[in-house]
GROMACS .gro file of C-alpha atoms in nm:
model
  427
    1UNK     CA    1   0.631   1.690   0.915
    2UNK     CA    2   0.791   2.061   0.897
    3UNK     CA    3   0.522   2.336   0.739
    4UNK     CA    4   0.800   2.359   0.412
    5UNK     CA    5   0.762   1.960   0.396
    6UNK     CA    6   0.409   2.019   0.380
    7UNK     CA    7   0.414   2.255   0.089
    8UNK     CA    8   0.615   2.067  -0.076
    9UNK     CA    9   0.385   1.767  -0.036
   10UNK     CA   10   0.089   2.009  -0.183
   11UNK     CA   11   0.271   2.115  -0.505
   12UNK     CA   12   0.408   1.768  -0.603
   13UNK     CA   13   0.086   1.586  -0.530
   14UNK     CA   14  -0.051   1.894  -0.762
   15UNK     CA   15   0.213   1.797  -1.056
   16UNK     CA   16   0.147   1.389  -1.005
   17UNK     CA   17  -0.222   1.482  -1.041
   18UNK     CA   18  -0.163   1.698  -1.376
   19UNK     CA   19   0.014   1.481  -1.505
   20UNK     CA   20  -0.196   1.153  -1.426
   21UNK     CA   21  -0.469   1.396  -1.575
   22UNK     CA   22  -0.265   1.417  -1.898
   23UNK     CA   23  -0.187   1.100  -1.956
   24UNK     CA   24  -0.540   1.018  -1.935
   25UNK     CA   25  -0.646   1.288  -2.160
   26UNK     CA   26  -0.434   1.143  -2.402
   27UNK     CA   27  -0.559   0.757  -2.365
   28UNK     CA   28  -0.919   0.938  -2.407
   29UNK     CA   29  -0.819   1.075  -2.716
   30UNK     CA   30  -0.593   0.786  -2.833
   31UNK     CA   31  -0.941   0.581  -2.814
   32UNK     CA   32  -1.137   0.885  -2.957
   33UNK     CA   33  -0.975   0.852  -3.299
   34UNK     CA   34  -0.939   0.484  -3.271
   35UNK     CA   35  -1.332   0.472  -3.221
   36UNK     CA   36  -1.331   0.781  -3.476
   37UNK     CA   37  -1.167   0.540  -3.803
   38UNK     CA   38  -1.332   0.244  -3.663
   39UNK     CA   39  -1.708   0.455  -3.710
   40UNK     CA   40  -1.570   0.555  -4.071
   41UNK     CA   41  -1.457   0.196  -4.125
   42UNK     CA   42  -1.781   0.069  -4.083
   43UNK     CA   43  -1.961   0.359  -4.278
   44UNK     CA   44  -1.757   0.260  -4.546
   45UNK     CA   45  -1.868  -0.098  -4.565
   46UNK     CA   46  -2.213   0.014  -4.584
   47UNK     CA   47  -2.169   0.254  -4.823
   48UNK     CA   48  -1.964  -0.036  -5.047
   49UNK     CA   49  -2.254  -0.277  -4.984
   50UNK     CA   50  -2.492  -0.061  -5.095
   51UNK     CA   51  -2.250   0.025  -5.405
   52UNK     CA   52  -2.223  -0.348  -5.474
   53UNK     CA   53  -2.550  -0.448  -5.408
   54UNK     CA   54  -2.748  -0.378  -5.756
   55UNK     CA   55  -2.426  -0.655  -5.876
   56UNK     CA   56  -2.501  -0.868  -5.623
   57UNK     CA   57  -2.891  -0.870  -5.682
   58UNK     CA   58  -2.851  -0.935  -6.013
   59UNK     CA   59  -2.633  -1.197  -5.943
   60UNK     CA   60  -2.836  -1.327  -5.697
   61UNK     CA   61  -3.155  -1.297  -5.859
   62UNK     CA   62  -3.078  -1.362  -6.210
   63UNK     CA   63  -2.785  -1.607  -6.225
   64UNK     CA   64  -2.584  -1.651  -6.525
   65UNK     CA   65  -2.234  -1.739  -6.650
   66UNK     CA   66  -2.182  -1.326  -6.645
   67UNK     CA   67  -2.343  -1.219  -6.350
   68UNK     CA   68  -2.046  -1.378  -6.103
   69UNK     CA   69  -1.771  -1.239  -6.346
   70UNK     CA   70  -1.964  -0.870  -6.360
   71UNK     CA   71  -1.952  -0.874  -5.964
   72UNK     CA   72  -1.583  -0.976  -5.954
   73UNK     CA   73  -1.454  -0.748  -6.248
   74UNK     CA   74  -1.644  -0.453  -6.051
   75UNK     CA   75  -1.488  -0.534  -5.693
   76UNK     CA   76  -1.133  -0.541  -5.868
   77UNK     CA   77  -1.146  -0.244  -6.018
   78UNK     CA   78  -1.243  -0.087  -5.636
   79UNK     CA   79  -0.965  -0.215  -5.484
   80UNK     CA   80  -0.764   0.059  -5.310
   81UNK     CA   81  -0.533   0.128  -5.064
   82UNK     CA   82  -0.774   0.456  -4.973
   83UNK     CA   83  -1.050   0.209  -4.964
   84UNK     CA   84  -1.032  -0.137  -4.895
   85UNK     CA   85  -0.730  -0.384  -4.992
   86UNK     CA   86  -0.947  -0.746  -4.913
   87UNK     CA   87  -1.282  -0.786  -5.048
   88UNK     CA   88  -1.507  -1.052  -5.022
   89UNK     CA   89  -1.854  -1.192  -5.075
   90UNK     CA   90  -2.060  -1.419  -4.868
   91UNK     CA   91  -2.433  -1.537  -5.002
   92UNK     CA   92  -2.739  -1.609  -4.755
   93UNK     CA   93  -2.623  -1.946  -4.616
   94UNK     CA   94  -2.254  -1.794  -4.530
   95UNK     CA   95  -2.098  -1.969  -4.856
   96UNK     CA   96  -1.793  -1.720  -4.976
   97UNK     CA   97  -1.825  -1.644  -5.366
   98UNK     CA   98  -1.566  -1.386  -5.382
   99UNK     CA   99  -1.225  -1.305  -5.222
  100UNK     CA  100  -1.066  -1.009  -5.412
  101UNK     CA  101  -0.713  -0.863  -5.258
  102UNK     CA  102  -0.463  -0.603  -5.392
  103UNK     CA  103  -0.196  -0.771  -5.585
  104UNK     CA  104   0.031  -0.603  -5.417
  105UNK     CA  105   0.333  -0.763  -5.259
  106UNK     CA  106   0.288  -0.652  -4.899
  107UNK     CA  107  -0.073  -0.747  -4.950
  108UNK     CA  108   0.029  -1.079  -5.067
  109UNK     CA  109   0.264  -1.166  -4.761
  110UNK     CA  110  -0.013  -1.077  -4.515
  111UNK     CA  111  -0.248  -1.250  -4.684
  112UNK     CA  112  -0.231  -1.562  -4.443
  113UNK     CA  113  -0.147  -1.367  -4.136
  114UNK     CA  114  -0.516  -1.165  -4.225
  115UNK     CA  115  -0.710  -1.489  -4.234
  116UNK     CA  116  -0.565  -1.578  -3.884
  117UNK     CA  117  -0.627  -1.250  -3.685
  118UNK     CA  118  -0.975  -1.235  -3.867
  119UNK     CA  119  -1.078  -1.553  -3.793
  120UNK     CA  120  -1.393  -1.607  -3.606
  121UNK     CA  121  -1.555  -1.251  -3.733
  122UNK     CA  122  -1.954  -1.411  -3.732
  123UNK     CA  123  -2.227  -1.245  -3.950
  124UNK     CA  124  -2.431  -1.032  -3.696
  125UNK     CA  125  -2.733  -0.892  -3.957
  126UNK     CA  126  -2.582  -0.579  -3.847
  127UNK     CA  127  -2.278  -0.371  -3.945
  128UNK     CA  128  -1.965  -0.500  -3.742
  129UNK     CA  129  -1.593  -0.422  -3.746
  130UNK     CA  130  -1.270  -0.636  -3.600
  131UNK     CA  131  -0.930  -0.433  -3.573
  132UNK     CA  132  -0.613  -0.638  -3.584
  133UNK     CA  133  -0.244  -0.481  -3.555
  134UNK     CA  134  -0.005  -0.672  -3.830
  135UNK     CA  135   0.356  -0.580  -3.829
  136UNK     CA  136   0.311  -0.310  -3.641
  137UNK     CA  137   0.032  -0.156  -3.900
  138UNK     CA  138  -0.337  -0.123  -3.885
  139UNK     CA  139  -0.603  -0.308  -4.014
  140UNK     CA  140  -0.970  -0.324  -3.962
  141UNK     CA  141  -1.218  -0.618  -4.098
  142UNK     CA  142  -1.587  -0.446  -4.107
  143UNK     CA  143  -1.901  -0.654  -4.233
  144UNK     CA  144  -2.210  -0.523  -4.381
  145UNK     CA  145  -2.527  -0.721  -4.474
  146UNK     CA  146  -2.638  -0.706  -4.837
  147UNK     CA  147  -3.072  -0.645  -4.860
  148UNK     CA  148  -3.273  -0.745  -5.145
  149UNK     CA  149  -3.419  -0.431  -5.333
  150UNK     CA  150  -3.709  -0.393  -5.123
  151UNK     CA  151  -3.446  -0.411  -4.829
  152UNK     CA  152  -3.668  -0.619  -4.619
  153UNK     CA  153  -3.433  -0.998  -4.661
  154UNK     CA  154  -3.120  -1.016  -4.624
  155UNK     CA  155  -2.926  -1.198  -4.930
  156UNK     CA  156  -2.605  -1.184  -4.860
  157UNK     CA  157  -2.306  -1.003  -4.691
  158UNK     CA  158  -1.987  -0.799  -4.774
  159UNK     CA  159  -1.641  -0.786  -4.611
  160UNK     CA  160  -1.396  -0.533  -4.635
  161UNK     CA  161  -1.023  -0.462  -4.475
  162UNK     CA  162  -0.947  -0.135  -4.428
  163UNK     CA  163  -0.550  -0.068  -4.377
  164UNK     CA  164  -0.510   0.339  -4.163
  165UNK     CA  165  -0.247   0.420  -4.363
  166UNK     CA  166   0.099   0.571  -4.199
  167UNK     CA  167  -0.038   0.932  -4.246
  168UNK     CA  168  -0.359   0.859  -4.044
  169UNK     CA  169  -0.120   0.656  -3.707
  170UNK     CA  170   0.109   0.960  -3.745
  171UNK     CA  171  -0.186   1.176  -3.724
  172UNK     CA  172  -0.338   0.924  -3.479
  173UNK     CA  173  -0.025   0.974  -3.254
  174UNK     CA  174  -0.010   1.342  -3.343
  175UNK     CA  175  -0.290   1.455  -3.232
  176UNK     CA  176  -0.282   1.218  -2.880
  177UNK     CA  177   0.066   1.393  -2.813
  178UNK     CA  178  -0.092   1.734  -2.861
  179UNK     CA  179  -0.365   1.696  -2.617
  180UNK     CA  180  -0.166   1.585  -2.381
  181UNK     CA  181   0.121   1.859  -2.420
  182UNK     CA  182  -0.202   2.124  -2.414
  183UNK     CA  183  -0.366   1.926  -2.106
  184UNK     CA  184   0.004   1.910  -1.912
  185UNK     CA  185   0.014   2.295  -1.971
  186UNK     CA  186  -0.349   2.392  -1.851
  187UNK     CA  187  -0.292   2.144  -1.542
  188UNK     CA  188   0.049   2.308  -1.477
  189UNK     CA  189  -0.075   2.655  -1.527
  190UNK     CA  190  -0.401   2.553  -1.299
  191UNK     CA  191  -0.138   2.430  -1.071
  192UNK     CA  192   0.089   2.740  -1.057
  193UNK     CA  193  -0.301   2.912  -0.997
  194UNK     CA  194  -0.409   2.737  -0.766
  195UNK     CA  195  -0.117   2.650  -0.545
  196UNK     CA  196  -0.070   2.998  -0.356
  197UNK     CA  197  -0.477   2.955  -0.275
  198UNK     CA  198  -0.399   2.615  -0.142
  199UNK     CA  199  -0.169   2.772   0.082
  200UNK     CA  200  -0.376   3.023   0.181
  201UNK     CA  201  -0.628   2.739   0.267
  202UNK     CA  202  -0.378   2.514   0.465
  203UNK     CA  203  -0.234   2.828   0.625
  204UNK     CA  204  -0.627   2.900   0.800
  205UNK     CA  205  -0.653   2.568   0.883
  206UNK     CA  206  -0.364   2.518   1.039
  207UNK     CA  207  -0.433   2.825   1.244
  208UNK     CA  208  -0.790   2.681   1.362
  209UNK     CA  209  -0.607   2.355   1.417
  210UNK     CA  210  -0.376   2.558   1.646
  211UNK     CA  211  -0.707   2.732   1.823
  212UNK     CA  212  -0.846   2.419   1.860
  213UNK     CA  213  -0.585   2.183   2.005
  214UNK     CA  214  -0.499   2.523   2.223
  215UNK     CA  215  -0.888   2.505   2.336
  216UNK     CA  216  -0.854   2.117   2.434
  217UNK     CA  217  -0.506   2.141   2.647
  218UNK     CA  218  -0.656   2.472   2.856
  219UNK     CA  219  -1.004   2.204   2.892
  220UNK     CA  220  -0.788   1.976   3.039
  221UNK     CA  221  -0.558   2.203   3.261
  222UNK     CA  222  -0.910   2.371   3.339
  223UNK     CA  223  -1.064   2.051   3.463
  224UNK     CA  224  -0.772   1.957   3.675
  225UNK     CA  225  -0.786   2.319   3.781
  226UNK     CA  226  -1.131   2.241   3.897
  227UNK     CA  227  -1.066   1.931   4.105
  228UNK     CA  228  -0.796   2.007   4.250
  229UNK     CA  229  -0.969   2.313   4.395
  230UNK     CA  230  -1.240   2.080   4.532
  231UNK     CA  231  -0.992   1.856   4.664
  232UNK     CA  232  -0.837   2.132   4.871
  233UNK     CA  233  -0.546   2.118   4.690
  234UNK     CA  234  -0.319   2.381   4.425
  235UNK     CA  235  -0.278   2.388   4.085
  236UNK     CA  236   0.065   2.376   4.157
  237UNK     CA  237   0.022   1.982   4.261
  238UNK     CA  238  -0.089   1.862   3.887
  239UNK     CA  239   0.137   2.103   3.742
  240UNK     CA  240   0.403   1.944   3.925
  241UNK     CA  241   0.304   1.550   3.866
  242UNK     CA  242   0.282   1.650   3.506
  243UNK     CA  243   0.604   1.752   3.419
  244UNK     CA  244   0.759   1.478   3.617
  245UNK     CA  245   0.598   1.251   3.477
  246UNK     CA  246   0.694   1.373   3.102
  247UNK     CA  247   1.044   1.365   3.216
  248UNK     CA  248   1.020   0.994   3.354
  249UNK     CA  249   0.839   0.875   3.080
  250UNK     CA  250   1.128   1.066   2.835
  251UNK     CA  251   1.394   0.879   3.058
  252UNK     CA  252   1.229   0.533   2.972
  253UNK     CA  253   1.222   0.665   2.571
  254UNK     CA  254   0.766   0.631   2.536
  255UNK     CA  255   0.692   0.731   2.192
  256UNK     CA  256   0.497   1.086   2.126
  257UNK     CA  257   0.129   0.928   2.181
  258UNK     CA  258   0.225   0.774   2.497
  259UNK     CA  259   0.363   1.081   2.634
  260UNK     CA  260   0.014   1.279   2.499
  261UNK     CA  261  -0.230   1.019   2.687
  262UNK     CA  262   0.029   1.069   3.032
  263UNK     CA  263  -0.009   1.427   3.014
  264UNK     CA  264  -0.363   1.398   2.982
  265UNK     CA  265  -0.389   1.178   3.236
  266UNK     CA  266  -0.172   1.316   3.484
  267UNK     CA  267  -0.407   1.670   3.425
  268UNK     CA  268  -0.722   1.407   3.437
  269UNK     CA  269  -0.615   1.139   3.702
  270UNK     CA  270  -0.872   1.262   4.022
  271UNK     CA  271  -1.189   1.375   3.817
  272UNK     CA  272  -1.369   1.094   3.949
  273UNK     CA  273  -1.356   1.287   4.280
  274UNK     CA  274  -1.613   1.523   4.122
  275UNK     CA  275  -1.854   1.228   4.202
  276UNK     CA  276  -1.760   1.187   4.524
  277UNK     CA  277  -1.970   1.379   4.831
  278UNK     CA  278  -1.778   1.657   5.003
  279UNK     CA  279  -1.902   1.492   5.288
  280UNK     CA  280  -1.617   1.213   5.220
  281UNK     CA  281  -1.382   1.395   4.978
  282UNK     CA  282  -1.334   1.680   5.269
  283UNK     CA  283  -1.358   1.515   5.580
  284UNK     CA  284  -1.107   1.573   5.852
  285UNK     CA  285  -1.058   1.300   6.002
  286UNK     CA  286  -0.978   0.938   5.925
  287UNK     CA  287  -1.197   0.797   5.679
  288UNK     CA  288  -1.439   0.462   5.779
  289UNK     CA  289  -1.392   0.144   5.565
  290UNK     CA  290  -1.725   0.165   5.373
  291UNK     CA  291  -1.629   0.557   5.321
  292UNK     CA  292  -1.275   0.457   5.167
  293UNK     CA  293  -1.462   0.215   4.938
  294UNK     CA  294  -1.635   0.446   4.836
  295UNK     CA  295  -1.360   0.734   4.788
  296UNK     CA  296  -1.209   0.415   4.610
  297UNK     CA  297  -1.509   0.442   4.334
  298UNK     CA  298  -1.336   0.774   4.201
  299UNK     CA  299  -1.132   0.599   3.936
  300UNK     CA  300  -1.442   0.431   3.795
  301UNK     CA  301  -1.634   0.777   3.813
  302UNK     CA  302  -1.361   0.920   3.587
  303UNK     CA  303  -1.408   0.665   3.334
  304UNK     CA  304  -1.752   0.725   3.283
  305UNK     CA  305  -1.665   1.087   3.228
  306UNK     CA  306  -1.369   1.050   2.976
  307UNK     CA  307  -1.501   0.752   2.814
  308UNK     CA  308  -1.722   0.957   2.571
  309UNK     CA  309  -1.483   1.209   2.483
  310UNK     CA  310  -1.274   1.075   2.190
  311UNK     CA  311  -0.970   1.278   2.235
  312UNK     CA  312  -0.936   1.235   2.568
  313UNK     CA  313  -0.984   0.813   2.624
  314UNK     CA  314  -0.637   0.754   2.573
  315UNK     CA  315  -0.632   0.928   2.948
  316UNK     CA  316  -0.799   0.634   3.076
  317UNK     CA  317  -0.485   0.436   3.167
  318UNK     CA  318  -0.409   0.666   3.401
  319UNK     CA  319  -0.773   0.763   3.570
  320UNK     CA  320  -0.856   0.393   3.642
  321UNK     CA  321  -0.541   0.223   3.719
  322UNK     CA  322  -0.284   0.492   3.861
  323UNK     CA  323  -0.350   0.350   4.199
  324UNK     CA  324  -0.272  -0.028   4.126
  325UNK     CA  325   0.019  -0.173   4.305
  326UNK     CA  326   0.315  -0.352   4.171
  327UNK     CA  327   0.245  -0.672   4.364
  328UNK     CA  328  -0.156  -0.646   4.316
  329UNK     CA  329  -0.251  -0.461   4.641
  330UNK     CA  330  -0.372  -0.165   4.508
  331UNK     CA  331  -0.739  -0.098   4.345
  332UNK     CA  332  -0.947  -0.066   4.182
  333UNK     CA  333  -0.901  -0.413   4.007
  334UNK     CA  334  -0.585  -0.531   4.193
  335UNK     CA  335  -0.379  -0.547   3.852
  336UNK     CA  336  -0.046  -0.640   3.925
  337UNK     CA  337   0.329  -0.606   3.732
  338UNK     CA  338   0.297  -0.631   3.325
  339UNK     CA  339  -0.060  -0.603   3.373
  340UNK     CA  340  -0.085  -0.234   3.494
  341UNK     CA  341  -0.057  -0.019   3.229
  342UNK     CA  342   0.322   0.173   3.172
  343UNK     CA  343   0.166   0.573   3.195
  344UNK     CA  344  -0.045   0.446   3.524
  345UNK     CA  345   0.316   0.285   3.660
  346UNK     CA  346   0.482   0.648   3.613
  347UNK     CA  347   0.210   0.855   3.737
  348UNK     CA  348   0.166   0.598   4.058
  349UNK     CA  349   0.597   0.710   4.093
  350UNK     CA  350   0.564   1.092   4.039
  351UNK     CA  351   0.246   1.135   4.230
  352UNK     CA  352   0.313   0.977   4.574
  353UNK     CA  353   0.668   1.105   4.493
  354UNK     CA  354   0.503   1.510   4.495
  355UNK     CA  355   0.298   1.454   4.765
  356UNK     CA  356   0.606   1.344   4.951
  357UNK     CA  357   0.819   1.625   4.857
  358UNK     CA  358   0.540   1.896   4.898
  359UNK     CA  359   0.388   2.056   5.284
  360UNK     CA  360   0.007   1.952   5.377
  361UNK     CA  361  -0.170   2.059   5.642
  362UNK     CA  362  -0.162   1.781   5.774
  363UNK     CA  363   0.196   1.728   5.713
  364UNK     CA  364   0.582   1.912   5.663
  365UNK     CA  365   0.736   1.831   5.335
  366UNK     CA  366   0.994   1.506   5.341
  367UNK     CA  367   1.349   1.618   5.194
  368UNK     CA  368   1.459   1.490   4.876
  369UNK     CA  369   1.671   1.180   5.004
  370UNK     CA  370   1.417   1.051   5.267
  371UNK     CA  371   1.176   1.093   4.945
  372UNK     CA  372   1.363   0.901   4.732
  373UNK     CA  373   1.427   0.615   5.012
  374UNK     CA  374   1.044   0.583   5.072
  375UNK     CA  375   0.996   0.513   4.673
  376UNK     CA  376   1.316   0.271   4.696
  377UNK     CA  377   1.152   0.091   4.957
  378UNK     CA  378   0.858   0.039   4.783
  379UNK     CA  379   0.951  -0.084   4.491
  380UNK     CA  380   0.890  -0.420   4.377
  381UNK     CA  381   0.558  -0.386   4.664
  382UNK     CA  382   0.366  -0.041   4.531
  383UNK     CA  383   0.625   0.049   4.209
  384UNK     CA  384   0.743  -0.117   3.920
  385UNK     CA  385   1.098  -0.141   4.016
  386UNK     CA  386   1.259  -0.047   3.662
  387UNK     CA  387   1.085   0.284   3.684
  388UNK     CA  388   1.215   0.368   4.064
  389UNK     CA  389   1.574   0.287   3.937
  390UNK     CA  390   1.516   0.549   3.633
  391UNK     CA  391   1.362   0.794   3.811
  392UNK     CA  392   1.598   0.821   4.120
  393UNK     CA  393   1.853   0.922   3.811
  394UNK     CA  394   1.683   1.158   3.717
  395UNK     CA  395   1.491   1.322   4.048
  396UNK     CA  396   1.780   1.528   4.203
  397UNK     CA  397   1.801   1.752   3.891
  398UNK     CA  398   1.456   1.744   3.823
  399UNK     CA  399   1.362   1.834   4.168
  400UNK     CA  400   1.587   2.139   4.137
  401UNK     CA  401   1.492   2.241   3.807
  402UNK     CA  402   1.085   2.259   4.000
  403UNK     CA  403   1.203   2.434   4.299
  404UNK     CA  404   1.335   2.679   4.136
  405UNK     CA  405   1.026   2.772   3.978
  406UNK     CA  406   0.912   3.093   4.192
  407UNK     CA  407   0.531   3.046   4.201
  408UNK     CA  408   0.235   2.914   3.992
  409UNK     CA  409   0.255   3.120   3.704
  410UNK     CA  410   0.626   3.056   3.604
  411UNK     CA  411   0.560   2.665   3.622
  412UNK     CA  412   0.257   2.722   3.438
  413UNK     CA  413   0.437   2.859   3.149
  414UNK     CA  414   0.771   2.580   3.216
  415UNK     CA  415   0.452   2.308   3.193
  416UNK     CA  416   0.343   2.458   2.847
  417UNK     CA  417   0.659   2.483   2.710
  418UNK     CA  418   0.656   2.132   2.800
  419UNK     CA  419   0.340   2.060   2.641
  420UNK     CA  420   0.418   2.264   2.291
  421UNK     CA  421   0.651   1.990   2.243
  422UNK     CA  422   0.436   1.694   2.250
  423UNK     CA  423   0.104   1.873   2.146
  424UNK     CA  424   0.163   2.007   1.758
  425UNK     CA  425   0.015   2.031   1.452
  426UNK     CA  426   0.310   1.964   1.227
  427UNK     CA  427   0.536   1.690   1.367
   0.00000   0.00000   0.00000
């Protein structure tokens, strides 16, 4: 991912969030005013019951062929669209003594479809309220219990619904649209705000990102550095294994991580030797049995280093297994074919192939050809065949491209420019 991709990741994730932000907003205050007419719905029907309760006592108290008609003729006459279009009365044991409605002719029509949306609304003892959406309009059945005058018994209950008008949805709506358009420009100006600092921000880390995956590659060349000194060997040799083994490992198409893990293990693969006594590691001569066996405990020793280090384990392919053979006769475990690991297949090719193609001490360098012939004729015994027949097409120029190099220093900086590829922040 480019740096521009990555801004342009920031700012959009900003606008998705301001707007998710909105459009919660305005749910938050779609409910508020729901909740707020609901709240005056049911303040309503306790303000009517208490209205209609001296009726209702009296009818309750003192029945008589008037006291019923007094109660009705009274809830009639309150009947109103700004109040409540359905009335009605229950006494103590939940019998209905009233039903009063609007005459009107939408009132009439909905009459039916009322009693099905409101049924199963239960006296609580308390005030309660059931909203129901009819036709696309609002209504909202609220109870209130009915006390006798010394408010300690309960005597009966009233039942109101409560249609919002039009006016109060549109203002409903209104005022849900508003807070959002207000909430969609303070997140957009907060975005516009905040954006450059976010840059700012991702522009710092990216830098101590760069510091610190700079710090980690020079650990690694300095470690290899290290043993290589102690082996009585060059820089020049892991330098070398490295960027073959980058090119190989291009030729057979790894993916990026692969590539990452080889070059750390090609930088890593003889730190085991650290654990080895330079009574062994340096001696002259031929080695014993029981000393190669233990020169042969290297690869283990470099496991136990790396293993702890997170960002280097993936180098452990290499360390431990990059001197297995093809047909099982190498060590440490004796792996053999699909079971040795691809990176420790490529670096068992490039190694042996620059220790052929470089002067020892003990030793003048082979030429290129006689090189190449010694890997041919090991393959299918110490290589994975496939891997010979890719890297013979690509050793000649590759070999070229290395001589050429005039000392240390100039591969050094061809091996980073190598690296920089492989080893970046922004993909």
């Amino acid at each position: 991912m480019t740096n521009t991709n990555i801004n342009k990741m920031i700012f959009r994730n900003l606008i998705l969030g301001g707007i998710t932000i909105s459009v919660l907003v305005g749910i938050a205050v779609h409910l508020a005013e729901h909740n707020r007419i609901n709240d005056y719905a049911e303040k309503l029907a306790f303000s009517e019951s208490i209205k209609y309760s001296e009726y209702y006592n009296n009818f309750y108290y003192n029945p008589s062929d008037s006291s019923l008609p007094t109660l009705r003729k009274v809830v009639q006459n309150t009947l109103d669209h700004n109040l409540f279009i359905l009335i009605e009365f229950y006494d103590d044991n939940l019998n209905r003594i009233i039903c009063e409605s609007l005459k009107d002719k939408d009132i009439i029509e909905i009459k039916n479809d009322l009693d099905s949306k409101f049924s199963g609304f239960h006296m609580t003892g308390g005030t309660a309220h059931k909203i129901a959406f009819i036709n696309g309009q609002l209504y909202i059945k609220v109870m209130s219990p009915i006390r006798d005058k010394n408010k300690d018994k309960i005597i009966g209950h009233f039942e109101g619904v409560y249609h919002v008008s039009d006016d109060k949805m549109v203002e409903i709506k209104n005022k849900t649209l508003l807070s959002a358009f207000q909430s969609v420009l303070i997140v957009l100006a907060t975005t516009f705000l905040l954006y450059p600092v976010i840059l700012q921000l991702k522009k710092k880390l990216l830098i101590r990102s760069y510091e610190l995956l700079d710090s980690n590659i020079n650990t690694i060349k300095s470690l290899g550095s290290a043993i290589a000194k102690r082996d009585s060997d060059t820089n020049s040799h892991n330098y070398r294994v490295t960027i073959y083994s980058v090119r190989l490992a291009e030729k057979l198409r790894l993916s990026k991580s692969q590539i990452q893990a080889l070059i750390k293990g090609a930088f890593l693969h003889d730190i085991g030797k650290i654990g080895i006594s330079d009574a062994i590691l340096l001696k002259p001569g031929k080695l014993t049995h029981d000393e190669f066996e233990i020169v042969k405990q290297h690869v283990v020793l470099g496991v136990e280093i790396l293993e702890n280090n997170k960002w280097l384990k993936d180098a452990i392919d290499v360390v431990l297994y990059h001197h297995e053979k093809f047909d099982g006769s190498g060590y440490i475990h004796g792996l053999k074919d699909k079971n040795i690991p691809v990176n420790a297949k490529i670096f068992a090719i490039v190694d042996v192939f620059d220790a052929l193609t470089s002067s020892r001490p003990y030793k003048e360098a082979f030429s290129l050809d006689e090189s190449l012939e010694i890997l041919k004729s090991d393959a299918g015994s110490h290589f994975e065949p496939q891997f010979i027949s890719k890297f013979e097409q690509i050793a000649k120029e590759l070999y070229i491209e290395i001589s050429n190099l005039e000392n240390e220093r100039v591969l050094n900086e061809h091996l980073d420019s190598l690296i920089s590829i492989y080893f970046t922040i922004l993909n």
